[in-house]
């Protein structure tokens, strides 16, 4: 039985969970958090940075959410569609996966970490810089969607885009008047059954969002 170490409120756990839900793969969720120090100990021991998600397939440890998705696509016939069959299209999807991790989710994390470090007075300069970088990423994504149209689901790109756009919109709302395609794509992603399941699983933990979760979604 595959074991996925993660937490339902963690964006990178969602990213790895989406293929499990999309393809009804059997697995055990090993929860992270103060009530489960034994799971934390495994993550600390088996990963280079002590970060989750971590997938254990028997003794094999697979980490980095993208690495987990690559592994599932390699191991399970039903998961091959997580990557386009055409190698050039697959390379494009992998490039866009980097865009979401490095220029969307990373900037969300800068805002979250500013709040975590000093909850009473988060560094406003750090937050403003992260929001500015996010706005730039939104503009790029809007132009990309205009050029290419909404991508097919469910691929690595779905797994990367859904959680990062979900949380990015909480940190810097995606204005429909400026980025209508991006706002519409976010809504369409959240309506996909495997993503909707992640949203629901995470709902009880919203009070934990350091900058404060909005009353929507
Ligand atoms: N590059 C990693 C990022 C994983 C990551 O940042 N995970 C967060 C949870 S969403 C984490 O482990 N946070 C706890 C920590 O940093 O100690 C991936 O793609 O899986």
Short mmCIF file of C-alpha atoms and ligand atoms in Angstrom, two decimals:
data_model
loop_
_atom_site.label_atom_id
_atom_site.label_comp_id
_atom_site.label_asym_id
_atom_site.label_seq_id
_atom_site.Cartn_x
_atom_site.Cartn_y
_atom_site.Cartn_z
CA UNK A 1 0.00 0.00 0.00
CA UNK A 2 1.32 3.43 -0.95
CA UNK A 3 1.72 5.80 2.00
CA UNK A 4 1.49 9.54 1.43
CA UNK A 5 2.83 11.72 4.23
CA UNK A 6 1.27 15.14 4.16
CA UNK A 7 -1.44 17.42 5.45
CA UNK A 8 -4.79 18.29 3.82
CA UNK A 9 -4.14 22.05 4.16
CA UNK A 10 -0.70 21.89 2.53
CA UNK A 11 -0.60 23.09 -1.06
CA UNK A 12 2.13 20.65 -2.05
CA UNK A 13 0.22 17.79 -0.46
CA UNK A 14 -2.78 18.75 -2.64
CA UNK A 15 -0.56 18.73 -5.65
CA UNK A 16 0.40 15.11 -4.96
CA UNK A 17 -3.13 14.12 -3.84
CA UNK A 18 -4.88 15.23 -7.05
CA UNK A 19 -3.66 12.23 -9.12
CA UNK A 20 -4.56 9.85 -6.30
CA UNK A 21 -8.11 11.21 -6.26
CA UNK A 22 -8.37 11.55 -10.05
CA UNK A 23 -7.44 7.90 -10.58
CA UNK A 24 -8.91 6.44 -7.37
CA UNK A 25 -5.50 5.05 -6.39
CA UNK A 26 -5.49 3.22 -3.05
CA UNK A 27 -3.19 4.81 -0.47
CA UNK A 28 -2.91 5.62 3.21
CA UNK A 29 -2.60 9.27 4.24
CA UNK A 30 -0.05 9.62 7.02
CA UNK A 31 -0.92 12.95 8.62
CA UNK A 32 1.68 15.47 9.62
CA UNK A 33 1.20 17.67 12.64
CA UNK A 34 1.69 17.78 16.39
CA UNK A 35 -0.59 14.76 16.96
CA UNK A 36 1.58 12.55 14.74
CA UNK A 37 5.24 12.91 15.71
CA UNK A 38 5.94 9.43 14.32
CA UNK A 39 5.02 10.63 10.80
CA UNK A 40 7.10 13.77 11.20
CA UNK A 41 10.06 11.57 12.20
CA UNK A 42 9.76 9.60 8.95
CA UNK A 43 9.63 12.80 6.86
CA UNK A 44 12.67 14.19 8.67
CA UNK A 45 14.60 10.99 8.14
CA UNK A 46 13.68 10.24 4.53
CA UNK A 47 13.72 13.67 2.87
CA UNK A 48 16.58 16.11 2.28
CA UNK A 49 14.77 19.17 3.67
CA UNK A 50 12.23 17.62 6.07
CA UNK A 51 9.42 18.79 3.81
CA UNK A 52 6.27 17.04 2.72
CA UNK A 53 4.65 15.44 0.78
CA UNK A 54 6.63 12.22 0.93
CA UNK A 55 5.49 9.04 -0.76
CA UNK A 56 6.63 5.66 0.51
CA UNK A 57 6.21 2.75 -1.85
CA UNK A 58 7.50 -0.08 0.29
CA UNK A 59 11.03 1.02 1.15
CA UNK A 60 11.28 3.47 -1.75
CA UNK A 61 10.97 7.13 -0.75
CA UNK A 62 9.73 9.59 -3.36
CA UNK A 63 9.63 13.29 -2.51
CA UNK A 64 8.98 16.64 -4.16
CA UNK A 65 5.35 16.81 -5.28
CA UNK A 66 6.41 16.84 -8.93
CA UNK A 67 8.64 13.82 -8.28
CA UNK A 68 5.67 11.95 -6.81
CA UNK A 69 3.54 12.75 -9.88
CA UNK A 70 6.36 11.63 -12.19
CA UNK A 71 6.64 8.41 -10.19
CA UNK A 72 2.91 7.68 -10.37
CA UNK A 73 2.92 8.31 -14.12
CA UNK A 74 5.86 5.92 -14.50
CA UNK A 75 4.44 3.18 -12.26
CA UNK A 76 0.72 3.18 -13.03
CA UNK A 77 -0.73 2.75 -16.49
CA UNK A 78 -3.82 4.77 -15.57
CA UNK A 79 -1.58 7.70 -14.56
CA UNK A 80 0.30 7.99 -17.87
CA UNK A 81 -2.12 10.73 -18.95
CA UNK A 82 -0.67 12.97 -16.23
CA UNK A 83 1.80 13.90 -18.98
CA UNK A 84 0.99 14.54 -22.64
CA UNK A 85 2.07 11.64 -24.87
CA UNK A 86 3.97 14.01 -27.18
CA UNK A 87 7.44 14.63 -25.65
CA UNK A 88 7.51 18.29 -26.69
CA UNK A 89 4.08 18.88 -25.14
CA UNK A 90 5.26 17.02 -22.02
CA UNK A 91 8.34 19.28 -21.82
CA UNK A 92 6.02 22.29 -22.04
CA UNK A 93 3.89 20.97 -19.17
CA UNK A 94 7.02 20.38 -17.07
CA UNK A 95 8.17 23.95 -17.78
CA UNK A 96 4.80 25.34 -16.70
CA UNK A 97 4.94 23.22 -13.54
CA UNK A 98 8.12 25.17 -12.65
CA UNK A 99 6.27 28.44 -13.27
CA UNK A 100 3.64 27.52 -10.67
CA UNK A 101 6.13 26.32 -8.05
CA UNK A 102 8.72 29.04 -8.52
CA UNK A 103 6.71 32.15 -9.37
CA UNK A 104 3.25 31.53 -7.92
CA UNK A 105 3.51 29.24 -4.89
CA UNK A 106 6.93 30.53 -3.83
CA UNK A 107 5.52 34.06 -3.60
CA UNK A 108 2.49 32.84 -1.63
CA UNK A 109 4.96 31.20 0.77
CA UNK A 110 6.88 34.49 1.16
CA UNK A 111 3.68 36.15 2.39
CA UNK A 112 2.81 33.19 4.65
CA UNK A 113 6.31 33.12 6.12
CA UNK A 114 6.29 36.87 6.79
CA UNK A 115 3.17 36.31 8.89
CA UNK A 116 4.59 33.22 10.59
CA UNK A 117 7.87 34.93 11.54
CA UNK A 118 6.33 37.98 13.20
CA UNK A 119 2.54 37.51 13.44
CA UNK A 120 2.01 40.84 15.20
CA UNK A 121 3.97 42.88 12.62
CA UNK A 122 4.66 40.95 9.42
CA UNK A 123 7.31 42.52 7.20
CA UNK A 124 5.27 44.75 4.89
CA UNK A 125 8.15 45.25 2.43
CA UNK A 126 8.54 41.49 2.01
CA UNK A 127 4.78 41.10 1.54
CA UNK A 128 4.61 43.93 -1.02
CA UNK A 129 7.52 42.45 -3.00
CA UNK A 130 5.90 39.00 -3.06
CA UNK A 131 2.54 40.44 -4.14
CA UNK A 132 4.24 42.44 -6.90
CA UNK A 133 5.96 39.28 -8.15
CA UNK A 134 2.61 37.45 -8.02
CA UNK A 135 0.93 40.21 -10.03
CA UNK A 136 3.64 39.83 -12.65
CA UNK A 137 3.10 36.05 -12.75
CA UNK A 138 -0.67 36.61 -13.13
CA UNK A 139 -0.08 38.87 -16.12
CA UNK A 140 2.18 36.29 -17.74
CA UNK A 141 -0.32 33.49 -17.09
CA UNK A 142 -3.18 35.59 -18.51
CA UNK A 143 -1.19 36.15 -21.73
CA UNK A 144 -0.28 32.46 -21.89
CA UNK A 145 -3.94 31.43 -21.47
CA UNK A 146 -4.94 33.92 -24.17
CA UNK A 147 -2.38 32.40 -26.53
CA UNK A 148 -2.93 28.73 -25.75
CA UNK A 149 -6.40 28.41 -24.22
CA UNK A 150 -7.29 26.45 -21.09
CA UNK A 151 -5.17 23.32 -20.83
CA UNK A 152 -6.59 19.83 -20.60
CA UNK A 153 -7.15 18.17 -17.22
CA UNK A 154 -5.87 16.21 -15.34
CA UNK A 155 -2.14 16.57 -15.98
CA UNK A 156 0.88 17.63 -13.96
CA UNK A 157 -0.14 21.16 -14.90
CA UNK A 158 -3.56 20.75 -13.24
CA UNK A 159 -1.85 19.41 -10.10
CA UNK A 160 0.55 22.38 -9.99
CA UNK A 161 -1.91 25.10 -10.94
CA UNK A 162 -4.92 24.20 -8.78
CA UNK A 163 -3.39 24.52 -5.29
CA UNK A 164 -1.10 27.41 -6.17
CA UNK A 165 -3.89 29.47 -7.75
CA UNK A 166 -6.23 28.55 -4.90
CA UNK A 167 -3.89 30.00 -2.27
CA UNK A 168 -2.43 32.77 -4.45
CA UNK A 169 -5.89 34.27 -4.83
CA UNK A 170 -6.12 34.48 -1.03
CA UNK A 171 -2.88 36.47 -0.91
CA UNK A 172 -3.52 38.63 -3.99
CA UNK A 173 -7.01 38.27 -5.49
CA UNK A 174 -6.99 37.48 -9.23
CA UNK A 175 -9.03 40.41 -10.54
CA UNK A 176 -11.49 39.25 -13.20
CA UNK A 177 -11.30 42.66 -14.93
CA UNK A 178 -7.51 42.35 -15.43
CA UNK A 179 -7.05 38.58 -15.68
CA UNK A 180 -10.41 37.15 -16.77
CA UNK A 181 -8.95 33.95 -18.23
CA UNK A 182 -6.88 33.22 -15.16
CA UNK A 183 -9.82 33.87 -12.83
CA UNK A 184 -12.04 31.61 -14.95
CA UNK A 185 -9.41 28.87 -15.08
CA UNK A 186 -8.99 28.97 -11.29
CA UNK A 187 -12.77 28.51 -10.91
CA UNK A 188 -12.77 25.64 -13.42
CA UNK A 189 -9.86 23.95 -11.64
CA UNK A 190 -11.58 24.19 -8.26
CA UNK A 191 -14.69 22.56 -9.76
CA UNK A 192 -12.77 19.46 -10.93
CA UNK A 193 -13.81 16.53 -8.67
CA UNK A 194 -10.28 15.64 -7.42
CA UNK A 195 -9.55 19.31 -6.69
CA UNK A 196 -12.96 19.93 -5.08
CA UNK A 197 -12.20 17.02 -2.78
CA UNK A 198 -8.90 18.65 -1.73
CA UNK A 199 -10.70 21.95 -1.10
CA UNK A 200 -13.24 20.19 1.13
CA UNK A 201 -10.61 18.13 3.00
CA UNK A 202 -8.72 21.35 3.73
CA UNK A 203 -11.74 23.43 4.79
CA UNK A 204 -11.55 22.67 8.56
CA UNK A 205 -7.98 23.97 8.66
CA UNK A 206 -8.63 27.42 7.17
CA UNK A 207 -8.20 29.21 10.51
CA UNK A 208 -4.54 28.07 10.31
CA UNK A 209 -3.81 30.25 7.24
CA UNK A 210 -1.38 32.79 8.73
CA UNK A 211 -2.46 35.86 6.69
CA UNK A 212 -6.13 34.97 7.39
CA UNK A 213 -8.40 33.03 5.03
CA UNK A 214 -11.09 34.96 3.13
CA UNK A 215 -14.72 33.94 3.54
CA UNK A 216 -15.16 32.39 0.07
CA UNK A 217 -14.23 29.35 -2.05
N1 LIG B 1 9.58 21.63 -3.19
C1 LIG B 1 8.75 20.88 -2.29
C2 LIG B 1 8.05 21.86 -1.35
C3 LIG B 1 7.36 21.16 -0.21
C4 LIG B 1 6.92 22.12 0.88
O1 LIG B 1 7.28 23.31 0.92
N2 LIG B 1 6.13 21.57 1.79
C5 LIG B 1 5.68 22.33 2.92
C6 LIG B 1 4.19 22.05 3.16
S1 LIG B 1 3.19 22.69 1.81
C7 LIG B 1 6.41 21.84 4.18
O2 LIG B 1 6.90 20.74 4.22
N3 LIG B 1 6.46 22.68 5.19
C8 LIG B 1 7.03 22.29 6.44
C9 LIG B 1 8.45 22.72 6.59
O3 LIG B 1 8.98 23.43 5.72
O4 LIG B 1 9.03 22.37 7.62
C10 LIG B 1 7.73 20.04 -3.08
O5 LIG B 1 7.49 20.36 -4.25
O6 LIG B 1 7.21 19.05 -2.56
#
